[in-house]
PDB file of C-alpha atoms in Angstrom:
ATOM      1  CA  MET A   1     -19.933   0.462  21.822  1.00 86.00           C
ATOM      2  CA  VAL A   2     -16.763  -1.595  22.215  1.00 87.00           C
ATOM      3  CA  ASN A   3     -17.536  -4.892  23.915  1.00 89.00           C
ATOM      4  CA  ASP A   4     -14.285  -6.861  23.984  1.00 90.00           C
ATOM      5  CA  LEU A   5     -10.532  -6.739  23.647  1.00 92.00           C
ATOM      6  CA  ARG A   6     -10.592  -7.850  20.002  1.00 90.00           C
ATOM      7  CA  GLU A   7     -12.481  -4.697  19.067  1.00 90.00           C
ATOM      8  CA  ILE A   8     -10.041  -2.542  21.011  1.00 90.00           C
ATOM      9  CA  SER A   9      -7.139  -4.289  19.261  1.00 86.00           C
ATOM     10  CA  ARG A  10      -8.742  -3.744  15.859  1.00 85.00           C
ATOM     11  CA  ILE A  11      -8.936  -0.029  16.576  1.00 83.00           C
ATOM     12  CA  ALA A  12      -5.417   0.106  17.996  1.00 84.00           C
ATOM     13  CA  TYR A  13      -3.789  -1.639  15.047  1.00 84.00           C
ATOM     14  CA  SER A  14      -5.900  -0.424  12.129  1.00 85.00           C
ATOM     15  CA  PHE A  15      -3.396   2.369  11.443  1.00 86.00           C
ATOM     16  CA  LYS A  16      -0.942  -0.232  10.139  1.00 89.00           C
ATOM     17  CA  ALA A  17      -2.982  -0.810   6.991  1.00 90.00           C
ATOM     18  CA  SER A  18      -3.098   2.890   6.208  1.00 89.00           C
ATOM     19  CA  LYS A  19       0.622   3.226   6.938  1.00 91.00           C
ATOM     20  CA  ALA A  20       1.346   0.453   4.406  1.00 94.00           C
ATOM     21  CA  LEU A  21      -0.757   2.347   1.862  1.00 94.00           C
ATOM     22  CA  PHE A  22       1.087   5.619   2.502  1.00 92.00           C
ATOM     23  CA  VAL A  23       4.516   3.989   2.223  1.00 94.00           C
ATOM     24  CA  ALA A  24       3.477   2.303  -1.038  1.00 96.00           C
ATOM     25  CA  LEU A  25       2.405   5.678  -2.402  1.00 94.00           C
ATOM     26  CA  GLU A  26       5.691   7.262  -1.328  1.00 93.00           C
ATOM     27  CA  LEU A  27       7.709   4.480  -3.010  1.00 96.00           C
ATOM     28  CA  GLU A  28       5.429   4.631  -6.086  1.00 96.00           C
ATOM     29  CA  ILE A  29       4.852   0.878  -5.850  1.00 98.00           C
ATOM     30  CA  PHE A  30       1.461   1.010  -7.568  1.00 98.00           C
ATOM     31  CA  GLY A  31       2.797   2.966 -10.511  1.00 98.00           C
ATOM     32  CA  ARG A  32       5.767   0.622 -10.841  1.00 98.00           C
ATOM     33  CA  ILE A  33       3.514  -2.407 -11.367  1.00 98.00           C
ATOM     34  CA  ALA A  34       0.733  -0.679 -13.303  1.00 98.00           C
ATOM     35  CA  SER A  35       1.817  -1.822 -16.758  1.00 97.00           C
ATOM     36  CA  SER A  36       3.080  -5.273 -15.803  1.00 97.00           C
ATOM     37  CA  PRO A  37       3.441  -7.384 -12.662  1.00 98.00           C
ATOM     38  CA  LYS A  38       6.858  -7.348 -10.998  1.00 98.00           C
ATOM     39  CA  SER A  39       8.717  -9.515  -8.542  1.00 98.00           C
ATOM     40  CA  LEU A  40      10.096  -8.536  -5.169  1.00 98.00           C
ATOM     41  CA  LEU A  41      13.600  -8.568  -6.669  1.00 98.00           C
ATOM     42  CA  GLN A  42      12.591  -6.177  -9.452  1.00 98.00           C
ATOM     43  CA  LEU A  43      10.814  -3.816  -7.069  1.00 98.00           C
ATOM     44  CA  ALA A  44      13.704  -3.870  -4.601  1.00 98.00           C
ATOM     45  CA  ALA A  45      16.114  -2.919  -7.394  1.00 98.00           C
ATOM     46  CA  GLU A  46      13.831  -0.106  -8.593  1.00 98.00           C
ATOM     47  CA  THR A  47      13.082   1.355  -5.158  1.00 98.00           C
ATOM     48  CA  GLY A  48      16.428   0.774  -3.483  1.00 98.00           C
ATOM     49  CA  VAL A  49      14.648  -0.776  -0.495  1.00 98.00           C
ATOM     50  CA  ALA A  50      16.167  -3.921   1.028  1.00 98.00           C
ATOM     51  CA  GLU A  51      14.375  -7.076  -0.101  1.00 98.00           C
ATOM     52  CA  ASN A  52      13.461  -8.209   3.413  1.00 97.00           C
ATOM     53  CA  ARG A  53      11.883  -4.855   4.281  1.00 98.00           C
ATOM     54  CA  LEU A  54      10.114  -4.478   0.956  1.00 98.00           C
ATOM     55  CA  GLY A  55       8.865  -8.063   1.225  1.00 98.00           C
ATOM     56  CA  THR A  56       7.179  -7.168   4.503  1.00 97.00           C
ATOM     57  CA  LEU A  57       5.492  -4.179   2.890  1.00 98.00           C
ATOM     58  CA  LEU A  58       4.323  -6.214  -0.119  1.00 98.00           C
ATOM     59  CA  ALA A  59       2.958  -8.921   2.182  1.00 97.00           C
ATOM     60  CA  ALA A  60       1.003  -6.269   4.083  1.00 95.00           C
ATOM     61  CA  LEU A  61      -0.351  -4.716   0.877  1.00 97.00           C
ATOM     62  CA  THR A  62      -1.391  -8.146  -0.356  1.00 97.00           C
ATOM     63  CA  SER A  63      -3.018  -9.110   2.940  1.00 94.00           C
ATOM     64  CA  ILE A  64      -5.197  -5.974   2.958  1.00 93.00           C
ATOM     65  CA  GLY A  65      -6.219  -6.518  -0.659  1.00 96.00           C
ATOM     66  CA  LEU A  66      -4.428  -3.629  -2.373  1.00 97.00           C
ATOM     67  CA  MET A  67      -2.453  -6.020  -4.556  1.00 98.00           C
ATOM     68  CA  THR A  68      -2.389  -9.658  -5.521  1.00 98.00           C
ATOM     69  CA  LYS A  69       0.471 -12.092  -5.867  1.00 98.00           C
ATOM     70  CA  SER A  70       0.710 -14.738  -8.547  1.00 97.00           C
ATOM     71  CA  GLY A  71       3.825 -16.872  -8.320  1.00 97.00           C
ATOM     72  CA  ASP A  72       6.485 -14.353  -7.394  1.00 97.00           C
ATOM     73  CA  HIS A  73       4.917 -11.368  -9.170  1.00 98.00           C
ATOM     74  CA  TYR A  74       2.724  -8.639  -7.702  1.00 98.00           C
ATOM     75  CA  ARG A  75      -0.174  -6.900  -9.437  1.00 98.00           C
ATOM     76  CA  ASN A  76      -2.458  -4.033  -8.405  1.00 98.00           C
ATOM     77  CA  ALA A  77      -6.012  -4.721  -7.291  1.00 97.00           C
ATOM     78  CA  PRO A  78      -8.588  -3.263  -9.731  1.00 97.00           C
ATOM     79  CA  ALA A  79      -9.470  -0.197  -7.624  1.00 96.00           C
ATOM     80  CA  VAL A  80      -5.786   0.478  -6.979  1.00 97.00           C
ATOM     81  CA  GLN A  81      -5.079   0.287 -10.701  1.00 97.00           C
ATOM     82  CA  GLU A  82      -7.784   2.884 -11.319  1.00 96.00           C
ATOM     83  CA  HIS A  83      -7.280   5.247  -8.370  1.00 96.00           C
ATOM     84  CA  LEU A  84      -3.703   4.903  -7.085  1.00 96.00           C
ATOM     85  CA  VAL A  85      -1.612   4.839 -10.255  1.00 97.00           C
ATOM     86  CA  PRO A  86      -0.123   8.266 -11.003  1.00 95.00           C
ATOM     87  CA  GLY A  87      -1.260   9.678 -14.322  1.00 94.00           C
ATOM     88  CA  LYS A  88      -4.577   7.831 -14.385  1.00 94.00           C
ATOM     89  CA  PRO A  89      -7.636  10.117 -14.821  1.00 93.00           C
ATOM     90  CA  ALA A  90      -9.135   9.005 -11.496  1.00 92.00           C
ATOM     91  CA  TYR A  91      -5.837   9.171  -9.551  1.00 92.00           C
ATOM     92  CA  PHE A  92      -6.492   9.857  -5.885  1.00 87.00           C
ATOM     93  CA  GLY A  93      -3.092   9.128  -4.330  1.00 89.00           C
ATOM     94  CA  ASP A  94      -2.058  12.767  -4.182  1.00 87.00           C
ATOM     95  CA  TYR A  95      -5.047  13.506  -1.946  1.00 86.00           C
ATOM     96  CA  PHE A  96      -3.947  10.830   0.523  1.00 83.00           C
ATOM     97  CA  THR A  97      -0.366  12.057   0.402  1.00 82.00           C
ATOM     98  CA  LEU A  98      -1.387  15.655   1.060  1.00 80.00           C
ATOM     99  CA  GLN A  99      -3.629  14.621   3.934  1.00 76.00           C
ATOM    100  CA  THR A 100      -0.954  12.612   5.694  1.00 68.00           C
ATOM    101  CA  ASP A 101       1.692  15.293   5.211  1.00 60.00           C
ATOM    102  CA  LYS A 102      -0.507  17.709   7.142  1.00 57.00           C
ATOM    103  CA  PHE A 103      -0.583  15.453  10.213  1.00 53.00           C
ATOM    104  CA  ILE A 104       3.140  14.733  10.470  1.00 48.00           C
TER     105      ILE A 104
END
């Protein structure tokens, strides 16, 4: 049972974390940093996304624990490295992508 406004807000805004995940999968962010950490500048050049917009996405991904930031370089979290990097044996990103495509 929902007892206060904070719980309602958590429900209302929880989609933002999943949206960040789906955009990262679409831009192949996790695969781009799988072999070595990269900076915002490097990722912006590779993806063609404006630095300010990509910086917002990377901040969101870091805040929800999907990646870490050391200095100005981003790295995948351990579970992301195992399950969301294309080509890995336990890759699961295609499942998420197929699921979200069905709802759009």
